[in-house]
Structure formats: C-alpha cells, structure tokens
XYZ file of C-alpha atoms in Angstrom:
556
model
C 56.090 24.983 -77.638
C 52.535 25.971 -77.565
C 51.714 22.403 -79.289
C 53.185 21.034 -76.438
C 51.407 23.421 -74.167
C 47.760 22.301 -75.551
C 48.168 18.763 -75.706
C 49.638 18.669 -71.813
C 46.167 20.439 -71.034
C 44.270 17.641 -73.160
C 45.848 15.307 -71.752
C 42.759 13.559 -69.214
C 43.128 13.901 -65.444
C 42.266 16.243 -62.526
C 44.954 19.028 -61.758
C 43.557 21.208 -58.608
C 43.892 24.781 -59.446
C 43.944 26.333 -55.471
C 44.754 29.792 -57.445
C 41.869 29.540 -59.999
C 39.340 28.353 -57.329
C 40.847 31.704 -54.900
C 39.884 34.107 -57.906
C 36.598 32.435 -58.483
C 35.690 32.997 -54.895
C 37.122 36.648 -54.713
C 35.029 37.586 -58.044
C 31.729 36.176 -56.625
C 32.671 36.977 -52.827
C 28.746 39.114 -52.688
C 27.230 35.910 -53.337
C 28.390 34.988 -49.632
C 28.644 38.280 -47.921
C 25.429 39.365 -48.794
C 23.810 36.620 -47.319
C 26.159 36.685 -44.256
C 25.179 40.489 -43.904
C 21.813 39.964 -44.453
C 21.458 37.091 -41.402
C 23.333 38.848 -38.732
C 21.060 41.878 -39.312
C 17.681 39.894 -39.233
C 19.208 38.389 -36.145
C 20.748 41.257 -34.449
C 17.568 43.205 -34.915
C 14.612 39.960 -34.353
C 16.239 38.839 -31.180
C 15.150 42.055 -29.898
C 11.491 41.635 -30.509
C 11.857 37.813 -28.326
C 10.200 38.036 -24.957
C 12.715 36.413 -22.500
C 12.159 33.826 -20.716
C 13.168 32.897 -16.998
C 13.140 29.426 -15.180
C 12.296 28.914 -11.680
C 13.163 25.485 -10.396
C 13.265 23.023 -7.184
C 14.497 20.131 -6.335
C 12.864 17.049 -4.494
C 13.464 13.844 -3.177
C 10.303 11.276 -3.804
C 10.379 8.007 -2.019
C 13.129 7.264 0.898
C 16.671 6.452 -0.452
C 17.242 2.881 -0.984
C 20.070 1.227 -1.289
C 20.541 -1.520 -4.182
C 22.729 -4.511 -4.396
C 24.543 -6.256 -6.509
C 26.621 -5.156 -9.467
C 27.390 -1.782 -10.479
C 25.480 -2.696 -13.744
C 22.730 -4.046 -11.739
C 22.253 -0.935 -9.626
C 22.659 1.461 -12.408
C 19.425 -0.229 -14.234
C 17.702 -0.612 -10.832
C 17.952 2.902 -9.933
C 16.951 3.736 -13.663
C 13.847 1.774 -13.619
C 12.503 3.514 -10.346
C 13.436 6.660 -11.438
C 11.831 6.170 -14.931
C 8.646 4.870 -13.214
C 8.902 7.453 -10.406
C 9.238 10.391 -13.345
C 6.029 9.168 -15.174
C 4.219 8.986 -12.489
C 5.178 12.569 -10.926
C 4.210 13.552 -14.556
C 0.855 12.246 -14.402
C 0.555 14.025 -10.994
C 2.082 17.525 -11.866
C 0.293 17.482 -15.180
C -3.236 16.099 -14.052
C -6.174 18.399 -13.757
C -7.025 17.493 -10.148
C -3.501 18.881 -9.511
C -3.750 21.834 -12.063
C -7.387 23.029 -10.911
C -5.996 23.249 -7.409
C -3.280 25.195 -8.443
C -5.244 27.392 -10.516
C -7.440 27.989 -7.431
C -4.508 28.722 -5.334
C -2.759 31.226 -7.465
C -6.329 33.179 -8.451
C -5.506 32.512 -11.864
C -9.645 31.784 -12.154
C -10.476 35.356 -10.902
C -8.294 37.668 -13.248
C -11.228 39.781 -15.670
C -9.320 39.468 -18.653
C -9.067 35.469 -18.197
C -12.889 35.395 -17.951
C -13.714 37.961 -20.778
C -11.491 35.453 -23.053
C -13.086 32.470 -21.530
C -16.578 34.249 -22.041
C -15.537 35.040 -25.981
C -14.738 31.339 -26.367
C -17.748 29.892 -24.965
C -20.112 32.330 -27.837
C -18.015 29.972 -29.840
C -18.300 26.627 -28.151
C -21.926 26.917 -26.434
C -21.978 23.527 -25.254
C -19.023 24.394 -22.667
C -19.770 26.170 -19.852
C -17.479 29.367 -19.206
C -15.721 27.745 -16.081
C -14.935 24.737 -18.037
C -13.200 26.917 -20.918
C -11.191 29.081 -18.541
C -10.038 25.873 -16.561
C -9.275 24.410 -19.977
C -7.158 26.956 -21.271
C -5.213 27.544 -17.993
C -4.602 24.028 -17.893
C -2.872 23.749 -21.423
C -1.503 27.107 -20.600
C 0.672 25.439 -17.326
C 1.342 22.005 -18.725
C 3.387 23.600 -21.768
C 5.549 25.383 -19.070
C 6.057 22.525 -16.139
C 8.852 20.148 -16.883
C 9.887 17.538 -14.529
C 13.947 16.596 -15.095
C 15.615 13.632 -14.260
C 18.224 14.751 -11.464
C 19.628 11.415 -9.889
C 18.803 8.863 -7.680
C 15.130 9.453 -6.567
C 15.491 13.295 -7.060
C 13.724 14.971 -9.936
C 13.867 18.943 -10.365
C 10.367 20.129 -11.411
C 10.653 23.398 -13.351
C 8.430 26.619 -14.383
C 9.375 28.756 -17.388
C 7.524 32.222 -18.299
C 8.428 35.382 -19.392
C 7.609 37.444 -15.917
C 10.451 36.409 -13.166
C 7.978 37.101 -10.674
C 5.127 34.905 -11.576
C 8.290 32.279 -12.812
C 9.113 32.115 -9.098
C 5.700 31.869 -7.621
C 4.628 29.346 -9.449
C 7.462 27.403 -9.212
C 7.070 27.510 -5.197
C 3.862 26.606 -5.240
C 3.724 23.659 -7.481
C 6.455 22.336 -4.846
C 4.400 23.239 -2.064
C 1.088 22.010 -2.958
C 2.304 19.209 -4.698
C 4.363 17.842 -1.162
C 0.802 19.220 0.733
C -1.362 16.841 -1.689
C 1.272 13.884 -1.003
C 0.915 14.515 2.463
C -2.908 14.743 2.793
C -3.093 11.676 -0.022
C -0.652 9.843 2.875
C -3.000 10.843 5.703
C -5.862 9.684 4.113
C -4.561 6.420 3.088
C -2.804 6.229 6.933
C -6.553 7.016 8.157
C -8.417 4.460 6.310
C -5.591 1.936 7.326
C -6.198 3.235 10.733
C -10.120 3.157 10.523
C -9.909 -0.418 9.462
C -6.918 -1.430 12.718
C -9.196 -0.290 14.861
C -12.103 -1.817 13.272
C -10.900 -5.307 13.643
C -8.967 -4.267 16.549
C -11.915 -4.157 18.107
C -13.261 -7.531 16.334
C -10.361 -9.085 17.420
C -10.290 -8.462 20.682
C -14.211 -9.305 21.353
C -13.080 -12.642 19.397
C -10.024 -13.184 21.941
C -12.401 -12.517 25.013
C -15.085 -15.029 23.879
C -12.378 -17.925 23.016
C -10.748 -16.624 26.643
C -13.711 -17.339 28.175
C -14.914 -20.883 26.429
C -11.359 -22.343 27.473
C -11.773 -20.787 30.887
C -15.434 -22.148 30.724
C -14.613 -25.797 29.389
C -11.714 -25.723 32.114
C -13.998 -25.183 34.814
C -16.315 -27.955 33.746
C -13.662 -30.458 33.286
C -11.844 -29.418 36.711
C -15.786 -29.685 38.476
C -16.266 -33.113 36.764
C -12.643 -33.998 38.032
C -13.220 -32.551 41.205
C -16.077 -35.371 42.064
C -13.823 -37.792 44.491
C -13.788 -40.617 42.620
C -11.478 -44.056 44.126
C -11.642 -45.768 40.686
C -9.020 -44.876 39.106
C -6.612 -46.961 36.228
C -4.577 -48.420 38.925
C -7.461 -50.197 41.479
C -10.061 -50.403 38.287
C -9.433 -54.646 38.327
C -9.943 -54.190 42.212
C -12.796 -52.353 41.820
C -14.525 -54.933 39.406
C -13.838 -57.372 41.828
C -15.140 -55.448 44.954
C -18.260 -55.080 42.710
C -18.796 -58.348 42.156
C -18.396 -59.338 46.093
C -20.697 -56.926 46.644
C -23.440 -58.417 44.570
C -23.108 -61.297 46.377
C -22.978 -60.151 49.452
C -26.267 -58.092 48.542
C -27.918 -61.707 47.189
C -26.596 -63.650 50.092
C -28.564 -60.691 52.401
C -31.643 -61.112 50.372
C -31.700 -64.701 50.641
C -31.166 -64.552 54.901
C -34.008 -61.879 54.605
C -36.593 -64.101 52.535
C -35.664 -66.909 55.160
C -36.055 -65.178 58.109
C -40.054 -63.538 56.404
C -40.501 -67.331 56.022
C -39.988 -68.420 59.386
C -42.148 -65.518 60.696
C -44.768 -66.228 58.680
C -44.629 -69.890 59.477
C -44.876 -68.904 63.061
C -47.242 -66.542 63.422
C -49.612 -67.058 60.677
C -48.557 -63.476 58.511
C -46.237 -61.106 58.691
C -46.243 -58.615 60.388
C -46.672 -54.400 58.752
C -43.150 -52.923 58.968
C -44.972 -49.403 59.193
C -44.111 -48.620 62.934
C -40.674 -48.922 61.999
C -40.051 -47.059 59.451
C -41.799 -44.046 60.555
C -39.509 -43.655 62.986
C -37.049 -40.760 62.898
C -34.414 -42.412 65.004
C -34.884 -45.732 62.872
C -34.974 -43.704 59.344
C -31.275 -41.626 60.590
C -29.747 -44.790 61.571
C -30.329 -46.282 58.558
C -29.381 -43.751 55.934
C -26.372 -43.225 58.790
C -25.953 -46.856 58.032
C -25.947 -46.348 54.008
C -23.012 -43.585 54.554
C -21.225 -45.624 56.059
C -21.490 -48.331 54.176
C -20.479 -46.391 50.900
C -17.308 -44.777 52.772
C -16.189 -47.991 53.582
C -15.856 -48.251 49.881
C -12.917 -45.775 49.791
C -11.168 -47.702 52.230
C -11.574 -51.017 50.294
C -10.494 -49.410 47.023
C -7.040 -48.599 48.876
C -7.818 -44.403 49.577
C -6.258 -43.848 52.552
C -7.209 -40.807 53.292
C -10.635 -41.827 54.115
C -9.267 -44.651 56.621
C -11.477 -44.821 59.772
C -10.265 -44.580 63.001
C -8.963 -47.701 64.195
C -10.009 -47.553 67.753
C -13.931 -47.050 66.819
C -15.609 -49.331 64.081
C -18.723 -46.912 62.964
C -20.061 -49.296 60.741
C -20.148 -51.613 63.217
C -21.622 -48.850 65.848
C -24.431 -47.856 63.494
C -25.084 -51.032 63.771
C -25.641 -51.704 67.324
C -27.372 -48.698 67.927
C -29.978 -49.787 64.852
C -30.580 -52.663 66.897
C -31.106 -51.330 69.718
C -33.579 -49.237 68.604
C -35.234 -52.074 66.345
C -35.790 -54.044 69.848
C -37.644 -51.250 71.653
C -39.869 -50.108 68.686
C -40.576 -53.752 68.526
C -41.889 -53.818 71.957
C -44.087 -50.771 72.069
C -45.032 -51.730 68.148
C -45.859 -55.424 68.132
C -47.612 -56.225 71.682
C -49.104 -59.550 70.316
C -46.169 -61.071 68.712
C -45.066 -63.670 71.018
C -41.655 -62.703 72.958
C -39.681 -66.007 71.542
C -40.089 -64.173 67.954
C -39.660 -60.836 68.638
C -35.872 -61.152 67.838
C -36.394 -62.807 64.635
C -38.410 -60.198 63.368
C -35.435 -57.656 65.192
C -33.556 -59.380 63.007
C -36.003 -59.187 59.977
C -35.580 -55.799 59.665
C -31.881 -55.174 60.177
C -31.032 -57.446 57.270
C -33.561 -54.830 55.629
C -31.883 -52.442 56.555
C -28.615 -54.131 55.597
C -29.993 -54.508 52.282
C -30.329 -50.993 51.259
C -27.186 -49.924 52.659
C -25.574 -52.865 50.587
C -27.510 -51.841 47.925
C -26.544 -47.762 48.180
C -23.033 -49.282 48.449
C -23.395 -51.131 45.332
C -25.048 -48.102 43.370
C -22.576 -45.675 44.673
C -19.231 -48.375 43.373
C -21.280 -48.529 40.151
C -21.363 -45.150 39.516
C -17.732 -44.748 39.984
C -17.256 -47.733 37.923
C -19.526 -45.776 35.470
C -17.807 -42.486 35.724
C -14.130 -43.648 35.263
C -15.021 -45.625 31.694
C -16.537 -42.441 30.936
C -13.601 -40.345 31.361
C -11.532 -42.727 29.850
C -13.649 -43.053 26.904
C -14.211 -39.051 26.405
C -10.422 -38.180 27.265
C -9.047 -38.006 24.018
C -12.504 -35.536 22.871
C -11.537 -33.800 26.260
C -7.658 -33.186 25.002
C -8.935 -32.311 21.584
C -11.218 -30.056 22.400
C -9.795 -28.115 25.005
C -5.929 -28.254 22.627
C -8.601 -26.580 19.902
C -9.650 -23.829 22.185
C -6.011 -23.238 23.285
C -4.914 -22.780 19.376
C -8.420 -20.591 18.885
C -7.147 -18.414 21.641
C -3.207 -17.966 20.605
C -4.397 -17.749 16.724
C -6.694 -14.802 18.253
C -4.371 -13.289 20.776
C -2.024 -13.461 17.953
C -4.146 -11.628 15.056
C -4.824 -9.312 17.769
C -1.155 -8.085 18.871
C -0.427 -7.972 15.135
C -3.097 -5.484 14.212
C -2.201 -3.293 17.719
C 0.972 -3.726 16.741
C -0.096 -2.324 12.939
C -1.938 0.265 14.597
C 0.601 1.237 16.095
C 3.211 1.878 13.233
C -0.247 3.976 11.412
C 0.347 6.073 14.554
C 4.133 6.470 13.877
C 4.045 6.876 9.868
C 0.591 9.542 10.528
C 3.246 11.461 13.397
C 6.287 11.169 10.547
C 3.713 12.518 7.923
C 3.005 15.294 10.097
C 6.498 16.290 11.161
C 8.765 16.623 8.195
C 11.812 15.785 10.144
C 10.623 12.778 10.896
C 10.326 11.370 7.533
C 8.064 11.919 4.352
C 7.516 10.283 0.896
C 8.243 13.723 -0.462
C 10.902 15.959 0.452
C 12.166 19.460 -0.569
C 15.874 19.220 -1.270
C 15.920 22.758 -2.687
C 13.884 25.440 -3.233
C 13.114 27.639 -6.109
C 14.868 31.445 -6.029
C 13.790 34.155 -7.894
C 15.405 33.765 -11.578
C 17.752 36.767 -12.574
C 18.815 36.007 -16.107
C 16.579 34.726 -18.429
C 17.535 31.501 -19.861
C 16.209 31.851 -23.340
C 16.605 33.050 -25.917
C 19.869 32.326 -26.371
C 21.267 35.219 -28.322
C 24.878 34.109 -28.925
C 23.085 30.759 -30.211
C 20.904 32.720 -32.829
C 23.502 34.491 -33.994
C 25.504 32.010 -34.638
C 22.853 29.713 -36.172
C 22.318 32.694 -38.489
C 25.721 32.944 -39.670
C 25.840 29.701 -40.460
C 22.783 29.463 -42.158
C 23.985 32.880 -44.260
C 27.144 31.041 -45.078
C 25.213 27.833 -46.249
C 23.542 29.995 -48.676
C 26.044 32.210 -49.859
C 27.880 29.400 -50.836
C 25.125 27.643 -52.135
C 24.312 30.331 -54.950
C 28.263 30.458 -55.539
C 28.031 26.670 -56.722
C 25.078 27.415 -58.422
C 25.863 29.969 -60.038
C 29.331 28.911 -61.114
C 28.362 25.786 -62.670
C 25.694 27.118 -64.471
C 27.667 29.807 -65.899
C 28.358 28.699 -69.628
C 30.383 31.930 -70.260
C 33.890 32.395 -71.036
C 36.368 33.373 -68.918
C 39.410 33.610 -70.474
C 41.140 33.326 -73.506
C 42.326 29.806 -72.711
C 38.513 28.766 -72.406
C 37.738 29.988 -75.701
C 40.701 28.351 -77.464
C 39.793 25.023 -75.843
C 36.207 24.650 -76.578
C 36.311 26.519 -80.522
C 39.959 24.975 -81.255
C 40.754 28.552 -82.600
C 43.384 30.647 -81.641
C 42.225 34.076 -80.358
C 44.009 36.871 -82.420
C 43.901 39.866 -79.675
C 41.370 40.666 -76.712
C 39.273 44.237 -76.043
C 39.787 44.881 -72.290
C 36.439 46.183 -70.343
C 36.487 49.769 -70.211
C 34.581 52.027 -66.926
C 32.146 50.606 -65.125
C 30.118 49.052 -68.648
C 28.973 45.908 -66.811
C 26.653 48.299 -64.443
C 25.706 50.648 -67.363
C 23.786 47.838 -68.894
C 19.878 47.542 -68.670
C 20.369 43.811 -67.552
C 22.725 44.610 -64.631
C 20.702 46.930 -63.591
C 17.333 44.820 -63.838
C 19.405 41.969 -62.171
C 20.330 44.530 -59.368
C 17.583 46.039 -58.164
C 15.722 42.304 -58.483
C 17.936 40.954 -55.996
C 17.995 44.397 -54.030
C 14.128 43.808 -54.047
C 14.571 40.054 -53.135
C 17.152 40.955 -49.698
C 15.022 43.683 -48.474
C 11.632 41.094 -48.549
C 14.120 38.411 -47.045
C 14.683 40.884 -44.083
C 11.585 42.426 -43.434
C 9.973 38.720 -43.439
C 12.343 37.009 -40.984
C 12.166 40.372 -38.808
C 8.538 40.025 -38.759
C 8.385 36.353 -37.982
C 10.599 37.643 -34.505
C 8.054 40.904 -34.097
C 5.229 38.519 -34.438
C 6.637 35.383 -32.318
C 7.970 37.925 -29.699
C 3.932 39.530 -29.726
C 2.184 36.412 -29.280
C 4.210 35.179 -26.482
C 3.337 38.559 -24.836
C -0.112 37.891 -25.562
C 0.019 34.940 -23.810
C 1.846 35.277 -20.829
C 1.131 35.737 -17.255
C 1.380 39.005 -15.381
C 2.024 38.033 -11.658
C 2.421 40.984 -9.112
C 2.794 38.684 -6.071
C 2.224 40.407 -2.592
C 3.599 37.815 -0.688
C 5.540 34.508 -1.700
C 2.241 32.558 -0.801
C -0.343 34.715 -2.457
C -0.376 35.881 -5.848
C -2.398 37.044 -8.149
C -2.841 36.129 -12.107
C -3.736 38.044 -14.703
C -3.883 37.376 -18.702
C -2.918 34.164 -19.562
C-alpha cells in the first residue's frame, strides 16, 4: 500500500494543494503583516506632517460662442481645435512675465522683507543679476507651478490657483481673473484705438479726396455747360445746310467785291483818282450803322440755318432798314465831304461805299458761319474725350464717396465694439462665467488615497518576501519531503520542544536585524513626509488680505 502510495506521488503532473499553500501562508503570515503594519503607520503618522493644500478656481468664457455646422463629428473636432488653440494661447498669457510682473505688482508680493532678504542672499550668489530681477524671477516660477488653466467646454476654460493658505488661494485666484479680463480689455482698447486713429486718419483723407473729385466734375461740368451754352445754329441736322449757306456766302462776298472794284474803276475813270474815304468813316453815325449793319447781317444767319426763335418781325425788314438809313447818311456826308466831285458822280461814289460797307458785313457774316462751322466739328470731334473724361470723374467720385462711407461706416462699428468693451453687458472677448469662492476643504493630500496606496504597497512586499523566501528555502518540511528527496524511510521524528527556535543565537541575530531594518524603514519614510511637509511651508505664501482687492504677500 505504501508502494502504491509513492509511486502515485512520482508519478509527473501538477496536483494543486489549496491546503498546503493555506499552511504555508499561515506559518509565514509576519512576512505580510509586518509590512502591512509597518505602511499604515508611516502613513497614518506622515500624512500628518503634509501641508494641505486648497484650490481657488473661476470660470471664463474667451471668445463669443459660435455655432459650428455640419456633422456631429465635424463640430466635435471644430470646437476641439479652437479650444486647444484658445488653451495654449491663454497659457502663454497667464504664464507670461508681462502678465506675472503685473500681478506680482498688484498683490505686493515685491514689497514683503523676507522676499527681498532672500532675493538679496541670492544675488551675493549670482552678482550679475540685479536684486529686482531675482525676486521677480523667483516669484514668477513660484506662480507658474501653481496656475493651471483646465479645459471646461466649449470656449470656457477654468483657470485655477493652488497653495497651502485658503486666504491667499482665494485672492489670487480673483485677481488673476480680474486682471487678466482688465489686460484683455485695455489690449482691446488699444487695438480699437489704433483702428480708430487710422478711420479717422483716412477718414479725413478720404473725404478731402471726395471734395476735390466733387469739385473737378462740378468744375469740368461747368466748362462743358459754358462751351454748350454759346448759341450755336450748326448743329448735326442743318450741318449740309450750313456748308451750303457758306459757300453762297463766299460768293455773294466775291460777287460784292467785284461790283466794288467796278464801281472804284469808273470813279477813277471819271474823275482822274479816287477819292479819300476818310470823311466817312470818321463818322459816328456812319461807323454805328455799319457795325448795326454787320449784326444784322450775322442774325440773319440764324434765320437761314432754320432757328426760329431768332425770326425777325415780319412787318419790319431791319436789314433792309439799316440799309436805307446807311444811305442816307452816305449821301449827306458826301455833300458836305466831297464839294468838288461833280453832282452826276456823287451817287456812284454813294454807292462806292455802301458795297464797302456791304462787304464787311458779308464778310463778319461769313466769319461768324465759319466759326460755328468751326465750333460744331470741334465738339463733334472732342465728344467722345468729353464723355470719357467727365464718365472718369463720375467713377473717381463714387469710388471716393464709396471708400469714404465704408471707413465712416468702420468708424463707426470701432465706436460700438470700444462702447461694448467698456460695458460688459454689452459684449466682451472675455467673460467671467464664475467666480472664485473662498476654498473650505483642502483638496490635497488625499489621505484616504495614501493610505490606501500604502497598503497596497505593504501587501506587494509582504508577499514579495513570502515568495522569496519560500522558494529559497531548501529545508525540510516534513517527513514526506525527506523520504522523497533521500529515498529513505524515516524511522521516528523528535517533535520541537518550548520555544527552542527563539532560544537560538541565529533567531535572535535574525530578529533584532529585521527589528533594526523596520524601525529605519519607518523613521525614513516618516521623515521624507516631515521634510516634504517643511519645505512646502518654507515655500508658501502667507496672505492676510484686508480686502478682496488688496492683499498683501509675504514669504514665498
């Protein structure tokens, strides 16, 4: 039967002893309370020596709330790309010295003795730094290990302040919120200002730019509407009339000079020379009638170019009346003037100086057509230039008018935005959602946490040196063991008697060793909490505020 008994054991294969692996862990059950003990006390005692820690937080809304389209997939990662670009950059403002001097100024934390006798210990060390720029250096690291800025949803971030005094958590807190919406604002203003500086700048260029083109079209108008003004009968409809009116008119003109040259012929035939034409012309009546004559003469051409409304009166002739009366007044100068000319001739040389007469009011007729001739081709030639150039003005003058409204009208939204930057219920970039509170319970360290990291780090260990332990052990345990491994049967056993395992000078060495080793374990880790818990004191920040608004900083 025992044969049988041995060779089942022999026989290869894993049998799993729950009862033999129960007694194991019951005879080495130290190796895992001890450690177990020995955890909970360094962390029921070391969380004592932690400083807490309180948080102070607000919550803000940067930017104005948008709202995206298209899929929910495509809004998710539209909203998550602002907000990931909106976070950095709030961290680059929070965390930036321009941002972290001004709040250091703010809070006093610059004025505090003990802050400048550490700043003026440092700079015997660093002589090349000047004592301000140490004691801004060190508050600056000092704040930018304690501001966080969190991720709270859509365009809203919380921006949070952590430190050991619930007092100085708070004010701080407030007025990172506060001075960082105040810098937004004044960053806003400025930016509104320059963009206001610079509408009214070309407002102003603009508008001295709209005047001038106003007044070159208004100017070019008024020269096109004098040179159209000029009454002119020649117009596209009567121009082949008017050629031909011209050209009877040069003959007429010829045919007059010929009759003249005739008549100074005959005269001088007759009486030898001819006579001076002096007494004649120097007479006022004579010289009236005849530029009367000329007048006439070139009104006449309005009627023969078909304007009616410089028709003559039907009843009266004054052409024909200038006429009469010129001769009139030819034959009694002619008289008085030329005594010796014999009486039979004194009509032909009447008549020699009518047809004079006749000639230059032909001839002022003729100039006078010619120069309407002259001006119509000319405004026919120069209309399209005309068009052009006055169409060019018009566009300078609605490009201008137009550049102008939309700067007054850009000018005009500055106005609005610098109003909504002013008035937080109209609208700002920044806006406080909610504000920080005074912190009550601290939020770390988190005892229960400790704890239980302790414990299980005490487990991990106790059962660590149980494995170890247990398969290093090359003792035997039983009689079973022995019988295996020699292949000899065990004749009888000699059970332990008292308490001989502790009465050895082994145990005893092996006791007090790992006595020795707890105690260090325990007096180390409780020192590592003294010594954390002292340095954070060291370095925190005393606030005794007065008022939410004004604090003032001591040690940090």
């Amino acid at each position: 039967m025992r044969n049988l008994s041995e060779q089942q054991q022999q026989e290869p294969g894993f049998h799993l002893d729950i009862g033999n692996y129960a007694r194991i862990l019951w005879r080495k059950k130290y190796f895992v309370l001890v450690p177990l003990a020995i955890a909970f006390i360094v962390a029921s005692i070391g969380v004592r020596f932690l400083v807490p820690e309180y948080e102070a937080s607000s919550l803000i809304r940067v930017g104005t709330p948008t709202t995206a389209t298209g899929t929910d997939i495509n809004r998710f990662l539209e909203t998550r790309g602002r907000n990931d670009k909106t976070k950095k950059q709030l961290e680059s403002d929070l965390l930036g010295s321009n941002f972290l001097d001004e709040l250091i100024r703010r809070l006093a934390l610059d004025q505090d003795p003990e802050v400048i006798a550490r700043a003026e210990m440092q700079h015997q060390m660093y002589p090349g730094l000047t004592t301000q720029d140490l004691l801004f250096r060190r508050l600056r690291e000092f704040l930018k290990k304690r501001i966080k800025i969190d991720d709270e949803g859509p365009d809203q971030f919380r921006i949070s302040y952590a430190d050991p005094n619930p007092d100085a958590c708070y004010v701080i807190a407030d007025q990172i919120t506060q001075l960082y919406i105040e810098m937004q604002r004044n960053q806003a203003m400025t930016k509104l200002g320059v963009v206001s500086e610079f509408s009214e700048q070309q407002l102003a260029s603009l508008k001295e730019k709209l005047d001038r083109s106003e007044r070159d079209l208004a100017d070019y108008q008024e020269k096109i509407a004098a040179r159209n003004s000029t009454a002119n009968p020649v117009s596209d409809r009567n121009v082949s009339l008017s050629e031909k009116v011209r050209t009877d008119l040069s003959l007429t003109v010829q045919a007059s000079e010929s009759t003249l040259e005739k008549i100074r012929d005959r005269i001088s035939t007759a009486i030898g020379s001819m006579p001076p034409g002096d007494p004649i012309w120097r007479d006022p009546e004579v010289a009236k009638l005849v530029n009367q004559l000329g007048d006439r003469r070139e009104n006449e051409l309005y009627l023969e170019l078909g304007d009616n409304t410089r028709r003559p009166d039907p009843d009266s002739d004054p052409v024909l009346a200038t006429q009469q009366a010129l001769q009139r007044r030819l034959q009694q100068i002619a008289l008085d003037a030329y005594p010796t000319v014999p009486a039979d001739y004194r009509p032909l040389l009447v008549e020699y100086f009518y047809q004079q007469s006749e000639v230059k009011a032909y001839r002022r007729k003729l100039q006078k057509l010619d120069g309407f001739i002259g001006q119509f081709r000319g405004q026919v030639q120069s209309a399209p230039q005309i068009e052009a150039e006055e169409q060019r003005l018009k566009d300078e003058v609605e490009r201008n008018r137009s550049m102008y409204n939309s700067f007054k009208e850009q000018k005009a939204q500055v106005g609005m935005a610098e109003n909504a930057v002013q008035n937080p219920q109209l609208g700002s970039d920044v806006t406080l959602i909610e504000a920080a509170s005074r912190p009550v319970v601290p939020v770390r360290p988190d005892k229960v946490k400790i704890l239980v990291l302790c414990f299980l780090f005490g487990a991990t260990v106790g059962a660590a040196g149980l494995l170890l332990t247990e398969f290093t052990d090359s003792s035997y345990r039983n009689v079973e063991d022995v019988e295996r491994q020699l292949g000899l049967r065990v004749l009888g056993t000699i059970p332990r008697v008292g308490n001989a395992r502790w009465v050895s000078e082994s145990s005893r060495k092996r006791t007090v060793i790992w006595v020795a080793v707890c105690v260090t374990f325990v007096c180390l880790f409780i020192s590592g909490f003294y010594f954390y818990g002292k340095s954070t004191r060291d370095h925190m920040i005393d606030l005794t505020p007065t008022a939410p608004a004004h604090s003032e900083a001591t040690q940090p």
